[in-house]
mmCIF file of C-alpha atoms and ligand atoms in Angstrom:
data_model
loop_
_atom_site.group_PDB
_atom_site.id
_atom_site.type_symbol
_atom_site.label_atom_id
_atom_site.label_comp_id
_atom_site.label_asym_id
_atom_site.label_seq_id
_atom_site.Cartn_x
_atom_site.Cartn_y
_atom_site.Cartn_z
ATOM 1 C CA MET A 17 -35.659 106.044 2.882
ATOM 2 C CA ARG A 18 -36.263 103.596 0.054
ATOM 3 C CA GLU A 19 -39.503 103.208 -1.821
ATOM 4 C CA ILE A 20 -39.929 99.680 -3.066
ATOM 5 C CA GLY A 21 -42.538 98.431 -5.517
ATOM 6 C CA LYS A 22 -44.488 95.241 -5.155
ATOM 7 C CA ASN A 23 -41.883 93.070 -6.809
ATOM 8 C CA LYS A 24 -38.267 93.771 -5.967
ATOM 9 C CA PHE A 25 -36.949 90.536 -7.496
ATOM 10 C CA SER A 26 -36.020 90.492 -11.151
ATOM 11 C CA GLU A 27 -38.436 88.923 -13.576
ATOM 12 C CA HIS A 28 -35.767 88.619 -16.239
ATOM 13 C CA GLY A 29 -33.230 85.844 -16.322
ATOM 14 C CA ASP A 30 -33.731 82.222 -17.065
ATOM 15 C CA VAL A 31 -35.100 79.630 -14.716
ATOM 16 C CA GLU A 32 -33.677 76.194 -15.377
ATOM 17 C CA ILE A 33 -34.729 72.736 -14.358
ATOM 18 C CA SER A 34 -32.516 69.696 -13.895
ATOM 19 C CA GLU A 35 -33.217 66.243 -12.513
ATOM 20 C CA ILE A 36 -30.749 65.658 -9.698
ATOM 21 C CA GLY A 37 -31.887 62.212 -8.671
ATOM 22 C CA ASN A 38 -34.725 59.851 -9.353
ATOM 23 C CA GLY A 39 -37.759 62.154 -9.492
ATOM 24 C CA ILE A 40 -36.002 65.032 -7.683
ATOM 25 C CA TYR A 41 -35.838 68.253 -9.695
ATOM 26 C CA ARG A 42 -33.887 71.442 -9.021
ATOM 27 C CA ILE A 43 -35.631 74.527 -10.453
ATOM 28 C CA SER A 44 -33.138 77.368 -10.303
ATOM 29 C CA GLY A 45 -33.109 81.040 -11.277
ATOM 30 C CA PHE A 46 -30.171 83.428 -10.938
ATOM 31 C CA ASP A 47 -30.776 86.896 -9.503
ATOM 32 C CA ASP A 48 -28.174 89.489 -10.613
ATOM 33 C CA ALA A 49 -28.936 91.877 -7.773
ATOM 34 C CA PHE A 50 -28.106 89.337 -5.076
ATOM 35 C CA GLY A 51 -25.552 87.321 -7.072
ATOM 36 C CA ILE A 52 -27.145 84.049 -6.006
ATOM 37 C CA THR A 53 -29.491 81.449 -7.433
ATOM 38 C CA PHE A 54 -32.895 80.742 -5.953
ATOM 39 C CA ASN A 55 -33.478 76.998 -6.004
ATOM 40 C CA GLN A 56 -36.769 75.186 -5.650
ATOM 41 C CA PHE A 57 -36.994 71.423 -5.361
ATOM 42 C CA LEU A 58 -39.819 69.374 -6.819
ATOM 43 C CA ILE A 59 -40.113 65.813 -5.550
ATOM 44 C CA ASP A 60 -42.253 63.849 -7.955
ATOM 45 C CA ASP A 61 -43.684 61.139 -5.735
ATOM 46 C CA GLU A 62 -47.248 59.774 -5.493
ATOM 47 C CA GLN A 63 -48.023 63.015 -3.655
ATOM 48 C CA PRO A 64 -45.675 65.532 -5.313
ATOM 49 C CA THR A 65 -44.011 68.126 -3.080
ATOM 50 C CA LEU A 66 -42.415 71.489 -3.844
ATOM 51 C CA ILE A 67 -39.823 72.675 -1.318
ATOM 52 C CA HIS A 68 -39.768 76.510 -1.339
ATOM 53 C CA THR A 69 -41.559 78.509 -4.042
ATOM 54 C CA GLY A 70 -39.019 81.208 -4.948
ATOM 55 C CA PRO A 71 -39.693 84.944 -4.731
ATOM 56 C CA PHE A 72 -42.903 86.141 -6.369
ATOM 57 C CA GLY A 73 -41.032 87.744 -9.311
ATOM 58 C CA MET A 74 -39.896 84.303 -10.446
ATOM 59 C CA TYR A 75 -43.268 82.667 -9.936
ATOM 60 C CA LYS A 76 -44.413 82.345 -13.586
ATOM 61 C CA LYS A 77 -41.123 80.854 -14.736
ATOM 62 C CA ILE A 78 -40.978 78.418 -11.831
ATOM 63 C CA GLU A 79 -44.587 77.431 -12.449
ATOM 64 C CA GLU A 80 -43.752 76.658 -16.098
ATOM 65 C CA LYS A 81 -40.943 74.353 -14.980
ATOM 66 C CA VAL A 82 -43.148 72.550 -12.463
ATOM 67 C CA LYS A 83 -45.686 71.983 -15.243
ATOM 68 C CA GLU A 84 -42.993 70.324 -17.381
ATOM 69 C CA VAL A 85 -42.936 67.538 -14.775
ATOM 70 C CA ILE A 86 -46.472 67.333 -13.365
ATOM 71 C CA PRO A 87 -49.831 68.996 -13.979
ATOM 72 C CA LEU A 88 -50.214 71.714 -11.358
ATOM 73 C CA GLN A 89 -53.374 70.065 -10.014
ATOM 74 C CA LYS A 90 -51.234 67.111 -8.894
ATOM 75 C CA LEU A 91 -49.092 69.196 -6.549
ATOM 76 C CA THR A 92 -49.969 67.996 -3.048
ATOM 77 C CA TYR A 93 -47.553 69.729 -0.660
ATOM 78 C CA VAL A 94 -45.759 73.079 -0.786
ATOM 79 C CA ALA A 95 -43.200 73.410 1.988
ATOM 80 C CA PHE A 96 -41.500 76.553 3.221
ATOM 81 C CA LEU A 97 -38.678 76.248 5.713
ATOM 82 C CA HIS A 98 -38.711 79.733 7.256
ATOM 83 C CA PHE A 99 -40.711 82.911 6.848
ATOM 84 C CA GLU A 100 -39.069 84.831 3.999
ATOM 85 C CA SER A 101 -40.233 85.839 0.532
ATOM 86 C CA ASP A 102 -37.800 83.574 -1.310
ATOM 87 C CA GLU A 103 -39.146 80.627 0.669
ATOM 88 C CA TRP A 104 -42.807 81.231 -0.038
ATOM 89 C CA GLY A 105 -43.312 84.357 -2.194
ATOM 90 C CA GLY A 106 -44.800 82.098 -4.871
ATOM 91 C CA MET A 107 -47.616 80.794 -2.723
ATOM 92 C CA ALA A 108 -49.901 81.334 -5.723
ATOM 93 C CA PHE A 109 -49.163 77.630 -6.161
ATOM 94 C CA LEU A 110 -51.810 77.122 -3.504
ATOM 95 C CA ASP A 111 -54.475 78.798 -5.691
ATOM 96 C CA SER A 112 -54.240 76.429 -8.592
ATOM 97 C CA ALA A 113 -54.112 73.048 -6.912
ATOM 98 C CA ASP A 114 -55.257 71.017 -3.955
ATOM 99 C CA ALA A 115 -51.831 71.715 -2.519
ATOM 100 C CA ARG A 116 -51.421 71.962 1.244
ATOM 101 C CA LEU A 117 -48.964 74.334 2.842
ATOM 102 C CA VAL A 118 -46.350 72.609 5.029
ATOM 103 C CA CYS A 119 -44.240 74.436 7.608
ATOM 104 C CA SER A 120 -42.608 74.179 11.015
ATOM 105 C CA ASP A 121 -44.669 74.353 14.167
ATOM 106 C CA LEU A 122 -42.961 77.662 14.991
ATOM 107 C CA SER A 123 -43.789 79.107 11.552
ATOM 108 C CA SER A 124 -47.380 78.086 12.174
ATOM 109 C CA LYS A 125 -47.630 79.709 15.585
ATOM 110 C CA LEU A 126 -45.573 82.825 14.833
ATOM 111 C CA ASN A 127 -46.162 83.611 11.200
ATOM 112 C CA LEU A 128 -49.232 81.863 9.841
ATOM 113 C CA THR A 129 -51.836 82.855 12.369
ATOM 114 C CA GLY A 130 -53.188 86.221 13.380
ATOM 115 C CA TRP A 131 -52.653 88.083 10.094
ATOM 116 C CA TYR A 132 -55.182 89.845 7.877
ATOM 117 C CA ASN A 133 -54.115 88.402 4.530
ATOM 118 C CA ILE A 134 -52.104 85.244 5.092
ATOM 119 C CA PRO A 135 -53.608 81.796 4.550
ATOM 120 C CA VAL A 136 -54.270 79.883 7.746
ATOM 121 C CA ASP A 137 -54.874 76.519 6.125
ATOM 122 C CA HIS A 138 -51.646 74.588 6.635
ATOM 123 C CA ILE A 139 -49.990 71.539 8.201
ATOM 124 C CA SER A 140 -47.204 72.059 10.711
ATOM 125 C CA PHE A 141 -44.533 69.707 12.027
ATOM 126 C CA TRP A 142 -42.501 69.411 15.220
ATOM 127 C CA ASP A 143 -38.972 68.046 15.377
ATOM 128 C CA ASN A 144 -38.563 64.442 14.084
ATOM 129 C CA GLU A 145 -42.155 64.166 12.849
ATOM 130 C CA THR A 146 -42.519 62.612 9.410
ATOM 131 C CA LEU A 147 -44.657 62.911 6.300
ATOM 132 C CA LYS A 148 -44.972 60.032 3.827
ATOM 133 C CA THR A 149 -45.590 61.152 0.252
ATOM 134 C CA GLY A 150 -45.622 57.695 -1.361
ATOM 135 C CA LYS A 151 -42.216 56.040 -1.608
ATOM 136 C CA ARG A 152 -40.519 58.902 0.182
ATOM 137 C CA ILE A 153 -40.543 59.895 3.838
ATOM 138 C CA PHE A 154 -39.764 63.439 4.895
ATOM 139 C CA LYS A 155 -38.440 63.927 8.399
ATOM 140 C CA PHE A 156 -38.687 67.452 9.773
ATOM 141 C CA ILE A 157 -35.728 68.863 11.657
ATOM 142 C CA MET A 158 -36.312 71.954 13.733
ATOM 143 C CA THR A 159 -33.299 74.259 13.565
ATOM 144 C CA PRO A 160 -34.200 77.284 15.721
ATOM 145 C CA HIS A 161 -31.972 80.332 15.286
ATOM 146 C CA VAL A 162 -30.178 78.814 12.349
ATOM 147 C CA HIS A 163 -31.028 82.043 10.524
ATOM 148 C CA HIS A 164 -34.568 82.466 11.898
ATOM 149 C CA TRP A 165 -36.491 81.495 15.030
ATOM 150 C CA ASP A 166 -38.911 79.345 13.036
ATOM 151 C CA SER A 167 -36.337 77.669 10.750
ATOM 152 C CA MET A 168 -36.610 73.993 9.913
ATOM 153 C CA MET A 169 -35.007 71.603 7.448
ATOM 154 C CA ILE A 170 -36.180 68.450 5.725
ATOM 155 C CA PHE A 171 -34.378 65.111 5.548
ATOM 156 C CA GLU A 172 -35.696 62.549 3.074
ATOM 157 C CA GLU A 173 -35.048 59.289 4.869
ATOM 158 C CA THR A 174 -35.329 56.630 2.177
ATOM 159 C CA THR A 175 -32.438 57.944 0.034
ATOM 160 C CA ARG A 176 -30.794 60.255 2.598
ATOM 161 C CA LEU A 177 -31.387 63.630 0.976
ATOM 162 C CA LEU A 178 -30.975 66.825 2.968
ATOM 163 C CA PHE A 179 -32.849 70.056 2.232
ATOM 164 C CA PRO A 180 -31.099 72.575 4.514
ATOM 165 C CA SER A 181 -32.619 75.805 3.186
ATOM 166 C CA ASP A 182 -30.046 78.596 3.735
ATOM 167 C CA LEU A 183 -27.366 76.452 5.342
ATOM 168 C CA PHE A 184 -24.456 75.369 3.056
ATOM 169 C CA ILE A 185 -25.345 77.950 0.396
ATOM 170 C CA GLN A 186 -22.828 79.331 -2.099
ATOM 171 C CA PRO A 187 -22.875 82.454 -4.314
ATOM 172 C CA GLY A 188 -22.790 82.508 -8.133
ATOM 173 C CA ASN A 189 -24.447 80.463 -10.835
ATOM 174 C CA ASN A 190 -22.609 77.149 -10.983
ATOM 175 C CA LYS A 191 -23.604 73.725 -12.243
ATOM 176 C CA PRO A 192 -26.508 71.892 -10.568
ATOM 177 C CA VAL A 193 -24.295 69.484 -8.556
ATOM 178 C CA ILE A 194 -20.759 70.046 -7.284
ATOM 179 C CA GLU A 195 -18.089 67.909 -5.676
ATOM 180 C CA GLU A 196 -15.907 70.949 -5.008
ATOM 181 C CA ASP A 197 -15.169 72.603 -1.720
ATOM 182 C CA LEU A 198 -16.707 76.078 -1.961
ATOM 183 C CA SER A 199 -16.892 76.505 1.800
ATOM 184 C CA ASP A 200 -14.690 79.657 1.745
ATOM 185 C CA LYS A 201 -17.211 81.307 -0.547
ATOM 186 C CA MET A 202 -20.038 80.078 1.683
ATOM 187 C CA LEU A 203 -18.447 81.657 4.756
ATOM 188 C CA ALA A 204 -17.753 84.933 2.914
ATOM 189 C CA LEU A 205 -21.395 85.031 1.844
ATOM 190 C CA TYR A 206 -22.550 84.538 5.444
ATOM 191 C CA ARG A 207 -20.229 87.268 6.737
ATOM 192 C CA GLY A 208 -21.397 89.677 4.042
ATOM 193 C CA ALA A 209 -25.102 88.947 4.483
ATOM 194 C CA GLY A 210 -25.271 88.712 8.263
ATOM 195 C CA ILE A 211 -27.954 86.013 8.386
ATOM 196 C CA PHE A 212 -26.756 84.177 11.517
ATOM 197 C CA ALA A 213 -26.857 86.027 14.832
ATOM 198 C CA SER A 214 -24.543 83.499 16.456
ATOM 199 C CA GLU A 215 -22.366 80.558 15.417
ATOM 200 C CA TRP A 216 -23.536 78.263 18.239
ATOM 201 C CA PRO A 217 -26.933 77.054 16.933
ATOM 202 C CA VAL A 218 -25.519 76.669 13.429
ATOM 203 C CA ARG A 219 -22.675 74.489 14.699
ATOM 204 C CA GLN A 220 -25.019 72.326 16.786
ATOM 205 C CA THR A 221 -27.234 71.809 13.759
ATOM 206 C CA SER A 222 -24.260 71.048 11.501
ATOM 207 C CA LYS A 223 -23.139 68.282 13.863
ATOM 208 C CA ARG A 224 -26.623 66.799 13.872
ATOM 209 C CA LEU A 225 -26.847 66.934 10.072
ATOM 210 C CA GLU A 226 -23.418 65.350 9.655
ATOM 211 C CA SER A 227 -24.581 62.426 11.805
ATOM 212 C CA LEU A 228 -27.354 61.780 9.261
ATOM 213 C CA SER A 229 -24.732 61.085 6.520
ATOM 214 C CA PRO A 230 -26.725 62.692 3.705
ATOM 215 C CA LYS A 231 -25.976 61.453 0.172
ATOM 216 C CA MET A 232 -26.928 64.751 -1.445
ATOM 217 C CA ILE A 233 -27.467 68.219 0.001
ATOM 218 C CA PHE A 234 -29.926 70.598 -1.667
ATOM 219 C CA PRO A 235 -29.252 74.172 -0.473
ATOM 220 C CA MET A 236 -31.624 76.942 -1.499
ATOM 221 C CA HIS A 237 -28.834 79.014 -3.084
ATOM 222 C CA GLY A 238 -25.942 77.674 -5.146
ATOM 223 C CA SER A 239 -25.259 74.140 -6.269
ATOM 224 C CA CYS A 240 -26.375 70.860 -4.755
ATOM 225 C CA ILE A 241 -23.485 69.315 -2.832
ATOM 226 C CA ASP A 242 -22.493 65.686 -3.255
ATOM 227 C CA GLY A 243 -22.410 63.905 0.105
ATOM 228 C CA SER A 244 -18.764 62.858 -0.452
ATOM 229 C CA VAL A 245 -17.624 66.459 0.235
ATOM 230 C CA PHE A 246 -20.231 67.387 2.847
ATOM 231 C CA SER A 247 -17.705 67.199 5.689
ATOM 232 C CA LYS A 248 -15.717 70.061 4.086
ATOM 233 C CA TYR A 249 -18.737 72.296 4.581
ATOM 234 C CA THR A 250 -19.536 71.165 8.113
ATOM 235 C CA ASP A 251 -15.847 71.482 9.095
ATOM 236 C CA ALA A 252 -15.852 75.049 7.767
ATOM 237 C CA ILE A 253 -18.888 75.837 9.932
ATOM 238 C CA LEU A 254 -17.344 74.219 13.014
ATOM 239 C CA ASN A 255 -13.937 75.879 12.699
ATOM 240 C CA ASN A 256 -14.514 79.403 11.419
ATOM 241 C CA LYS A 257 -16.295 82.594 12.331
ATOM 242 C CA PHE A 258 -19.212 83.587 10.128
ATOM 243 C CA ALA A 259 -21.848 85.178 12.384
ATOM 244 C CA TYR A 260 -23.269 88.669 12.074
ATOM 245 C CA SER A 261 -20.739 91.385 12.676
ATOM 246 C CA ASP A 262 -22.400 94.729 11.872
ATOM 247 C CA VAL A 263 -22.816 93.936 8.155
ATOM 248 C CA LEU A 264 -26.268 93.356 6.633
ATOM 249 C CA LEU A 265 -26.627 92.422 2.953
ATOM 250 C CA GLY A 266 -23.215 93.961 2.326
ATOM 251 C CA GLN A 267 -23.904 97.229 4.146
ATOM 252 C CA LYS A 268 -22.099 98.236 7.307
ATOM 253 C CA LEU A 269 -24.298 99.259 10.220
ATOM 254 C CA GLU A 270 -22.552 101.673 12.567
ATOM 255 C CA ARG A 271 -22.274 100.282 16.066
ATOM 256 C CA VAL A 272 -23.157 102.513 19.017
ATOM 257 C CA SER A 273 -20.297 102.341 21.491
HETATM 258 FE FE1 FE2 B 6 -33.582 82.833 4.326
HETATM 259 FE FE1 FE2 B 7 -33.046 81.584 1.066
#
């Protein structure tokens, strides 16, 4: 048995902000316990959008970084891409602004209705539906069973930017953008964490994402990946095993034979 307090994520450690592209900011904090960064992405358009909020323990530091770019009252959309605390633990963003919560249609039906203490006010999207935030257009890509049943990704159509959540992640605390092939480390992380039940849906999604020819990929953990090396990561997914095999967050679960 493990007794866990309200906030299991570290509050120490720096959260950094860097502008990756025109008005696109990566807000990243490293968590020693997990050995990964937690990255949030702020898109400063006419209607500014924050993609994931980080775990609650990082909330104050992430909020400070958002406020370096825009007043909090300007934040219009807060998107989470699947139901996990690192995706939307910092939903206090919704208290301080006119921000609307954005999620997949599955997240809406499965995880945002029917609870005692979860906000029901949100906007949900089905596959290929779009949201215009000013100059930018977000297309929603449903990716069921790529990690979770309700998972989705976002593709920004005007400049071909991909926000794939927990796909194409890498461990460690590297620079904001890489042109290196860290796919071996990505696969080792997946094998050690056990986040994909099966390779099949992940491979189908990877093929679809490759066909979009993204110019920059913005994973939730690790560095942003320049589009010139994206095929290294999709090839690694297509040609290697990485699905769950009795290991969860580094711990072996004994199989009943
Ligand atoms: Fe996740
Ligand atoms: Fe994540």
